[in-house]
Short mmCIF file of C-alpha atoms and ligand atoms in Angstrom, two decimals:
data_model
loop_
_atom_site.label_atom_id
_atom_site.label_comp_id
_atom_site.label_asym_id
_atom_site.label_seq_id
_atom_site.Cartn_x
_atom_site.Cartn_y
_atom_site.Cartn_z
CA PRO E 1 -33.20 159.91 -4.92
CA ALA E 2 -31.08 162.98 -4.37
CA LEU E 3 -29.44 164.09 -7.58
CA PRO E 4 -25.69 164.47 -7.32
CA THR E 5 -25.54 168.15 -8.20
CA ALA E 6 -27.53 171.36 -8.37
CA PRO E 7 -29.08 171.41 -4.90
CA LEU E 8 -32.42 173.13 -4.65
CA ALA E 9 -32.19 176.67 -3.40
CA PRO E 10 -34.20 177.22 -0.21
CA VAL E 11 -36.44 179.96 -1.54
CA LEU E 12 -39.72 179.28 0.21
CA PRO E 13 -41.15 182.07 2.31
CA PRO E 14 -41.47 180.91 5.92
CA THR E 15 -45.16 181.84 5.97
CA SER E 16 -46.04 179.30 3.29
CA VAL E 17 -49.19 177.40 4.13
CA GLY E 18 -49.91 175.39 1.07
CA VAL E 19 -48.49 174.16 -2.18
CA PHE E 20 -50.41 173.28 -5.32
CA ALA E 21 -48.91 172.00 -8.54
CA GLY E 22 -50.40 170.50 -11.66
CA ILE E 23 -49.10 168.42 -14.52
CA GLN E 24 -50.66 167.28 -17.77
CA PRO E 25 -51.38 163.56 -18.16
CA SER E 26 -48.70 163.20 -20.84
CA GLY E 27 -47.75 159.65 -19.85
CA GLU E 28 -44.25 159.13 -18.56
CA LEU E 29 -42.36 162.06 -17.00
CA HIS E 30 -39.42 163.35 -19.01
CA ILE E 31 -36.28 164.94 -17.65
CA GLY E 32 -37.67 168.43 -18.40
CA ASN E 33 -40.76 168.27 -16.23
CA TYR E 34 -38.88 166.14 -13.72
CA LEU E 35 -36.02 168.61 -13.21
CA GLY E 36 -38.16 171.71 -13.73
CA ALA E 37 -40.99 170.74 -11.41
CA VAL E 38 -41.46 167.29 -9.93
CA ARG E 39 -38.06 167.02 -8.27
CA ARG E 40 -38.95 170.10 -6.27
CA TRP E 41 -42.41 168.77 -5.43
CA VAL E 42 -40.73 165.80 -3.79
CA GLU E 43 -38.70 168.20 -1.64
CA LEU E 44 -41.66 170.39 -0.77
CA GLN E 45 -43.89 167.57 0.48
CA ARG E 46 -41.48 167.02 3.39
CA GLN E 47 -42.36 170.34 5.00
CA HIS E 48 -45.53 171.69 3.48
CA GLU E 49 -49.10 170.71 2.82
CA CYS E 50 -49.04 169.75 -0.85
CA PHE E 51 -51.65 169.05 -3.49
CA PHE E 52 -50.39 167.49 -6.71
CA CYS E 53 -52.88 167.18 -9.52
CA ILE E 54 -52.90 165.38 -12.87
CA VAL E 55 -54.85 167.87 -14.95
CA ASP E 56 -56.89 165.81 -17.39
CA TYR E 57 -59.43 168.58 -18.09
CA HIS E 58 -56.55 170.73 -19.28
CA ALA E 59 -55.42 167.97 -21.62
CA ILE E 60 -58.60 168.05 -23.70
CA THR E 61 -58.24 171.66 -24.83
CA GLN E 62 -56.32 170.63 -27.94
CA GLU E 63 -56.58 167.72 -30.39
CA TYR E 64 -55.82 164.52 -28.48
CA ASP E 65 -56.39 160.80 -28.62
CA ALA E 66 -59.35 160.21 -26.28
CA SER E 67 -58.83 156.46 -26.12
CA ALA E 68 -55.25 156.94 -24.90
CA LEU E 69 -56.01 159.46 -22.15
CA PRO E 70 -56.79 156.95 -19.36
CA GLN E 71 -53.47 155.18 -19.94
CA ARG E 72 -51.55 158.47 -20.11
CA THR E 73 -53.16 159.53 -16.84
CA PHE E 74 -52.26 156.23 -15.19
CA ASP E 75 -48.69 156.37 -16.51
CA MET E 76 -48.26 159.90 -15.16
CA ALA E 77 -49.44 158.72 -11.74
CA VAL E 78 -46.91 155.87 -11.88
CA SER E 79 -44.12 158.27 -12.85
CA LEU E 80 -44.98 160.71 -10.05
CA LEU E 81 -45.16 158.02 -7.39
CA ALA E 82 -41.97 156.39 -8.63
CA ALA E 83 -40.21 159.78 -8.67
CA GLY E 84 -40.96 160.12 -4.98
CA ILE E 85 -44.38 161.71 -4.52
CA ASP E 86 -45.46 160.12 -1.26
CA PRO E 87 -49.22 159.65 -0.79
CA ASP E 88 -48.71 159.68 2.97
CA ARG E 89 -47.28 163.17 2.79
CA ALA E 90 -48.97 164.78 -0.20
CA VAL E 91 -52.38 164.61 -1.82
CA LEU E 92 -52.07 163.16 -5.33
CA PHE E 93 -55.21 163.13 -7.45
CA VAL E 94 -56.78 163.51 -10.88
CA GLN E 95 -58.46 166.84 -11.66
CA SER E 96 -61.70 165.43 -13.11
CA HIS E 97 -62.26 163.37 -9.96
CA VAL E 98 -62.87 166.63 -8.08
CA PRO E 99 -65.62 168.46 -10.01
CA GLU E 100 -65.21 171.64 -7.91
CA HIS E 101 -62.26 172.53 -10.19
CA THR E 102 -64.51 173.15 -13.16
CA GLU E 103 -67.19 174.76 -11.04
CA LEU E 104 -64.78 177.34 -9.64
CA ALA E 105 -63.35 177.88 -13.11
CA TRP E 106 -66.81 178.89 -14.31
CA ALA E 107 -67.18 181.39 -11.49
CA PHE E 108 -63.74 182.78 -12.36
CA THR E 109 -64.67 183.34 -16.00
CA SER E 110 -66.81 186.20 -14.68
CA VAL E 111 -63.88 188.09 -13.21
CA THR E 112 -61.37 187.34 -16.00
CA PRO E 113 -61.00 189.80 -18.88
CA VAL E 114 -60.83 188.10 -22.29
CA GLY E 115 -58.00 190.48 -23.20
CA GLU E 116 -55.82 188.98 -20.46
CA LEU E 117 -56.46 185.48 -21.79
CA GLU E 118 -55.70 186.50 -25.35
CA ARG E 119 -52.31 187.87 -24.42
CA MET E 120 -51.08 184.65 -22.77
CA THR E 121 -47.95 183.44 -24.58
CA GLN E 122 -48.95 179.77 -24.48
CA PHE E 123 -52.39 180.57 -25.87
CA LYS E 124 -50.90 182.62 -28.71
CA GLU E 125 -48.39 179.91 -29.58
CA LYS E 126 -50.90 177.08 -29.51
CA ALA E 127 -53.68 179.04 -31.22
CA GLN E 128 -51.34 179.99 -34.04
CA ARG E 129 -50.91 176.32 -34.95
CA GLN E 130 -54.65 175.70 -35.22
CA GLU E 131 -57.26 176.41 -37.82
CA SER E 132 -60.10 176.59 -35.33
CA VAL E 133 -59.28 177.63 -31.77
CA LEU E 134 -61.36 176.05 -29.03
CA ALA E 135 -62.84 178.14 -26.22
CA GLY E 136 -61.23 175.69 -23.79
CA LEU E 137 -57.77 176.70 -25.00
CA LEU E 138 -58.52 180.35 -24.33
CA ASN E 139 -59.99 179.55 -20.92
CA TYR E 140 -57.20 177.17 -19.99
CA PRO E 141 -55.54 179.60 -17.52
CA VAL E 142 -58.90 180.22 -15.80
CA LEU E 143 -59.09 176.51 -14.95
CA GLN E 144 -55.47 176.66 -13.84
CA ALA E 145 -56.31 179.54 -11.48
CA ALA E 146 -59.21 177.49 -10.12
CA ASP E 147 -56.87 174.53 -9.52
CA VAL E 148 -54.57 176.59 -7.36
CA LEU E 149 -57.12 178.77 -5.56
CA LEU E 150 -59.52 175.94 -4.74
CA TYR E 151 -56.90 174.88 -2.20
CA LYS E 152 -56.04 178.47 -1.28
CA ALA E 153 -52.46 177.55 -2.05
CA ASP E 154 -49.90 180.31 -1.86
CA THR E 155 -46.95 178.54 -3.47
CA VAL E 156 -46.92 177.03 -6.94
CA PRO E 157 -43.73 175.23 -7.98
CA VAL E 158 -43.47 175.43 -11.79
CA GLY E 159 -41.11 175.77 -14.71
CA GLU E 160 -40.66 179.13 -16.38
CA ASP E 161 -43.34 178.52 -19.02
CA GLN E 162 -46.07 178.56 -16.35
CA VAL E 163 -45.09 181.79 -14.60
CA GLN E 164 -47.38 183.94 -16.72
CA HIS E 165 -50.33 181.71 -15.87
CA ILE E 166 -49.57 182.08 -12.17
CA GLU E 167 -49.43 185.84 -12.56
CA LEU E 168 -52.89 185.71 -14.09
CA THR E 169 -53.98 183.51 -11.16
CA ARG E 170 -52.89 186.31 -8.84
CA GLU E 171 -54.88 188.79 -10.84
CA ILE E 172 -57.98 186.62 -10.75
CA ALA E 173 -57.60 186.29 -6.97
CA ARG E 174 -57.27 190.08 -6.70
CA LYS E 175 -60.30 190.75 -8.84
CA TRP E 176 -62.35 188.19 -6.93
CA ASN E 177 -61.33 189.61 -3.58
CA ALA E 178 -62.03 193.16 -4.69
CA ARG E 179 -65.53 192.24 -5.78
CA TYR E 180 -66.58 189.73 -3.12
CA GLY E 181 -64.44 190.20 -0.05
CA GLU E 182 -60.85 191.04 0.73
CA GLY E 183 -58.65 188.16 1.74
CA PHE E 184 -60.87 185.33 0.52
CA PHE E 185 -58.21 184.01 -1.85
CA PRO E 186 -54.45 184.35 -1.31
CA GLU E 187 -52.29 185.68 -4.15
CA PRO E 188 -50.09 182.71 -4.91
CA GLN E 189 -46.43 182.94 -5.89
CA ALA E 190 -44.74 180.89 -8.57
CA LEU E 191 -41.71 179.04 -7.24
CA VAL E 192 -39.19 178.64 -10.04
CA GLY E 193 -36.02 176.64 -9.55
CA ASP E 194 -32.62 176.52 -11.21
CA ALA E 195 -33.86 174.09 -13.89
CA LYS E 196 -36.64 176.36 -15.04
CA ARG E 197 -36.27 175.71 -18.74
CA ILE E 198 -34.66 172.43 -19.78
CA MET E 199 -33.99 172.45 -23.49
CA GLY E 200 -34.90 169.48 -25.68
CA LEU E 201 -32.38 167.18 -27.34
CA ASP E 202 -32.80 169.15 -30.56
CA GLY E 203 -31.22 172.08 -28.71
CA GLN E 204 -33.87 174.30 -30.35
CA ALA E 205 -36.95 174.22 -28.16
CA LYS E 206 -38.02 173.58 -24.59
CA MET E 207 -38.06 169.87 -23.82
CA SER E 208 -41.64 168.77 -24.43
CA LYS E 209 -43.44 165.54 -25.19
CA SER E 210 -45.41 167.15 -28.02
CA ILE E 211 -42.18 168.04 -29.82
CA GLY E 212 -40.64 164.61 -29.26
CA ASN E 213 -37.30 165.98 -28.02
CA THR E 214 -37.38 164.29 -24.62
CA ILE E 215 -35.74 161.57 -22.58
CA GLY E 216 -38.31 159.71 -20.47
CA ILE E 217 -37.28 159.11 -16.87
CA LEU E 218 -38.26 155.44 -17.13
CA GLU E 219 -36.34 154.68 -20.30
CA GLU E 220 -33.83 151.82 -20.27
CA PRO E 221 -30.12 152.73 -20.37
CA GLU E 222 -29.76 151.65 -24.00
CA ALA E 223 -32.80 153.74 -25.04
CA ILE E 224 -31.36 156.78 -23.23
CA TRP E 225 -28.13 156.34 -25.18
CA GLN E 226 -29.98 156.02 -28.47
CA ARG E 227 -31.77 159.31 -27.75
CA LEU E 228 -28.66 161.14 -26.71
CA ARG E 229 -26.49 159.97 -29.57
CA PRO E 230 -27.98 162.25 -32.25
CA ALA E 231 -28.62 165.12 -29.81
CA MET E 232 -27.58 168.64 -30.74
CA THR E 233 -24.23 169.94 -29.43
CA ASP E 234 -22.12 173.06 -29.98
CA PRO E 235 -22.32 173.53 -33.79
CA ALA E 236 -18.68 174.71 -33.81
CA ARG E 237 -17.59 171.13 -33.19
CA VAL E 238 -17.83 169.96 -36.77
CA THR E 239 -15.02 167.41 -36.55
CA ARG E 240 -13.65 165.48 -33.60
CA ASN E 241 -10.72 167.90 -33.22
CA ASP E 242 -12.68 171.17 -33.22
CA PRO E 243 -12.76 172.66 -29.72
CA GLY E 244 -16.12 173.73 -28.33
CA THR E 245 -17.75 176.07 -25.84
CA PRO E 246 -19.46 174.07 -23.13
CA GLU E 247 -21.69 176.93 -22.00
CA ILE E 248 -23.55 176.95 -25.30
CA CYS E 249 -23.95 173.16 -25.45
CA ASN E 250 -27.14 171.59 -24.13
CA ILE E 251 -25.30 168.35 -23.35
CA TYR E 252 -23.02 170.25 -20.99
CA HIS E 253 -26.04 171.80 -19.28
CA LEU E 254 -27.58 168.36 -18.85
CA HIS E 255 -24.32 167.14 -17.30
CA ARG E 256 -24.75 169.85 -14.73
CA HIS E 257 -27.94 168.17 -13.58
CA PHE E 258 -26.83 164.56 -13.72
CA SER E 259 -23.07 164.29 -13.27
CA PRO E 260 -20.88 164.74 -10.19
CA PRO E 261 -18.94 168.04 -9.90
CA ALA E 262 -15.61 166.52 -10.95
CA THR E 263 -17.17 165.12 -14.12
CA ILE E 264 -18.82 168.44 -14.95
CA GLU E 265 -15.43 170.11 -14.73
CA GLU E 266 -13.84 167.39 -16.85
CA VAL E 267 -16.60 167.73 -19.46
CA ALA E 268 -15.98 171.47 -19.74
CA GLN E 269 -12.22 171.05 -20.02
CA LYS E 270 -12.38 168.17 -22.52
CA CYS E 271 -14.84 170.14 -24.64
CA ARG E 272 -12.70 173.30 -24.75
CA THR E 273 -9.56 171.33 -25.67
CA ALA E 274 -11.27 168.80 -27.96
CA GLY E 275 -9.95 166.13 -25.61
CA TRP E 276 -13.27 164.32 -25.97
CA GLY E 277 -15.50 164.08 -28.97
CA CYS E 278 -19.17 164.91 -28.49
CA LEU E 279 -20.02 161.21 -28.53
CA ASP E 280 -17.62 160.54 -25.64
CA CYS E 281 -19.29 163.32 -23.72
CA LYS E 282 -22.76 161.96 -24.47
CA ARG E 283 -21.76 158.46 -23.46
CA VAL E 284 -20.80 159.66 -19.99
CA LEU E 285 -24.04 161.63 -19.73
CA ALA E 286 -26.15 158.66 -20.83
CA ASP E 287 -24.56 156.49 -18.12
CA ASN E 288 -25.17 159.12 -15.45
CA VAL E 289 -28.78 159.75 -16.47
CA ALA E 290 -29.46 156.01 -16.43
CA ARG E 291 -27.82 155.71 -13.00
CA VAL E 292 -29.77 158.58 -11.44
CA PHE E 293 -33.10 157.15 -12.60
CA GLU E 294 -32.33 153.51 -11.83
CA PRO E 295 -34.21 153.44 -8.48
CA ILE E 296 -37.14 155.33 -10.04
CA ARG E 297 -37.30 152.77 -12.85
CA GLN E 298 -37.44 149.99 -10.30
CA ARG E 299 -40.21 151.59 -8.30
CA ALA E 300 -42.20 152.23 -11.48
CA ALA E 301 -41.96 148.57 -12.44
CA GLU E 302 -43.31 147.58 -9.03
CA LEU E 303 -46.18 150.06 -9.31
CA LYS E 304 -47.06 148.89 -12.81
CA ALA E 305 -47.32 145.36 -11.45
CA HIS E 306 -49.97 146.63 -9.00
CA PRO E 307 -52.23 148.97 -10.96
CA GLU E 308 -55.01 148.64 -8.38
CA ARG E 309 -52.70 150.17 -5.77
CA VAL E 310 -52.13 153.20 -7.99
CA ARG E 311 -55.88 153.61 -8.54
CA GLU E 312 -56.49 153.39 -4.80
CA ILE E 313 -53.95 156.12 -4.15
CA LEU E 314 -55.63 158.39 -6.70
CA ALA E 315 -59.11 157.69 -5.31
CA ALA E 316 -57.98 158.40 -1.74
CA GLY E 317 -56.24 161.56 -2.96
CA ALA E 318 -59.40 162.81 -4.67
CA GLU E 319 -61.36 162.22 -1.49
CA ARG E 320 -58.91 164.22 0.59
CA ALA E 321 -58.75 166.99 -2.00
CA GLN E 322 -62.50 167.20 -2.17
CA VAL E 323 -62.82 167.93 1.55
CA VAL E 324 -60.92 171.18 0.98
CA ALA E 325 -62.51 171.84 -2.42
CA ARG E 326 -66.04 171.58 -1.03
CA GLU E 327 -65.28 174.00 1.74
CA THR E 328 -63.83 176.58 -0.64
CA MET E 329 -66.78 176.23 -3.02
CA HIS E 330 -69.16 176.69 -0.15
CA GLY E 331 -67.51 180.05 0.56
CA VAL E 332 -67.54 180.93 -3.13
CA ARG E 333 -71.26 180.29 -3.46
CA GLU E 334 -71.94 182.31 -0.33
P1 TYM A 61 -46.98 170.76 -17.95
O1 TYM A 61 -47.71 169.48 -17.78
O2 TYM A 61 -46.63 171.21 -19.32
O3 TYM A 61 -45.62 170.69 -17.14
C1 TYM A 61 -45.57 170.30 -15.76
C2 TYM A 61 -44.53 171.12 -15.03
O4 TYM A 61 -43.24 170.89 -15.60
C3 TYM A 61 -42.65 172.10 -16.00
N1 TYM A 61 -41.90 171.82 -17.25
C4 TYM A 61 -40.63 172.17 -17.45
N2 TYM A 61 -39.74 172.80 -16.66
C5 TYM A 61 -38.50 173.00 -17.16
N3 TYM A 61 -38.12 172.62 -18.40
C6 TYM A 61 -38.98 171.99 -19.23
N4 TYM A 61 -38.60 171.62 -20.45
C7 TYM A 61 -40.30 171.74 -18.76
N5 TYM A 61 -41.40 171.15 -19.30
C8 TYM A 61 -42.36 171.21 -18.35
C9 TYM A 61 -43.82 173.05 -16.25
O5 TYM A 61 -43.45 174.39 -16.14
C10 TYM A 61 -44.78 172.62 -15.16
O6 TYM A 61 -44.45 173.25 -13.94
N6 TYM A 61 -50.55 174.25 -17.32
C11 TYM A 61 -49.65 173.33 -16.62
C12 TYM A 61 -50.35 172.36 -15.73
C13 TYM A 61 -51.20 172.97 -14.66
C14 TYM A 61 -50.74 173.63 -13.50
C15 TYM A 61 -51.92 173.98 -12.79
C16 TYM A 61 -49.48 173.94 -13.01
C17 TYM A 61 -52.55 172.96 -14.61
N7 TYM A 61 -52.99 173.55 -13.48
C18 TYM A 61 -51.83 174.67 -11.59
C19 TYM A 61 -49.42 174.62 -11.80
C20 TYM A 61 -50.58 174.99 -11.11
C21 TYM A 61 -48.88 172.53 -17.66
O7 TYM A 61 -49.31 172.35 -18.76
O8 TYM A 61 -47.73 171.93 -17.18
#
């Protein structure tokens, strides 16, 4: 469904030939990866050839619950389809179903300097939290480059946190082309929208499942309210009568994605004048979030009632992806 505000800027170059985007099998989508990425994927599939991939091989590069991965992969597929990814327009598939991804990644390790991998922000952040760092975590962006370049995609719609990885993808393409033949791989561009970094409900960090500061897009209205109620607001609003500054409040920024323009204006005004308390403001937001996702919730329920249909879509997607993947790998081996 079209969101009421914040239309997507038409920023695609007219020469675009192909779109690739990946997402971790983290279960249900949350409003961060929905607004930052998936909402745009749904737009892009109308006009461009699109490959959307649930990246399960990326998800094993850190400690994870192996027994839960199949369900998380399935749930992500349900969320994507419910959010509007249309298997008649786009190719939706699971990374490990197309083994050419890992094969190309191996070839790419031989044009990728370790120093480049070590300076990746996400690697540094994740590695810092671990006693023993796995080689897969270091090589994570090499697999990501293989994902994109296997389809010779030139446009990669992502949130801000992935831009550095796409820059490295460009460098890998350049190094490959310089060594083996100019023009074999395109140098893809990251496509970053206006919701490039949705903050979590703690107001401290990027919204992310691993931090637990999310709202899932399939959550029931009451659950959405329960999540929003304790969410961080402008710290200057200690009591009900303290005025606030909407621009520094995450709740206000979320309103800008979910509420109609008149409400957004009212929120700002009622915040500055302490006309509303933060709870009043959150209540309105909770209702609007629940309303925007209502049709998606319904579609997800239908899909969950027919799991075989979801599996068929993924199998057909892998087959279509593999036609392209095989051809690229043929050229790579040559
Ligand atoms: P992942 O699964 O963490 O996130 C999927 C997409 O959602 C965006 N995103 C956000 N955008 C705005 N605000 C947020 N709080 C937020 N959280 C997530 C991410 O930027 C991403 O676009 N490494 C990738 C997956 C990947 C990939 C690829 C992406 C693997 N291969 C090839 C593009 C191309 C990742 O972990 O995304």
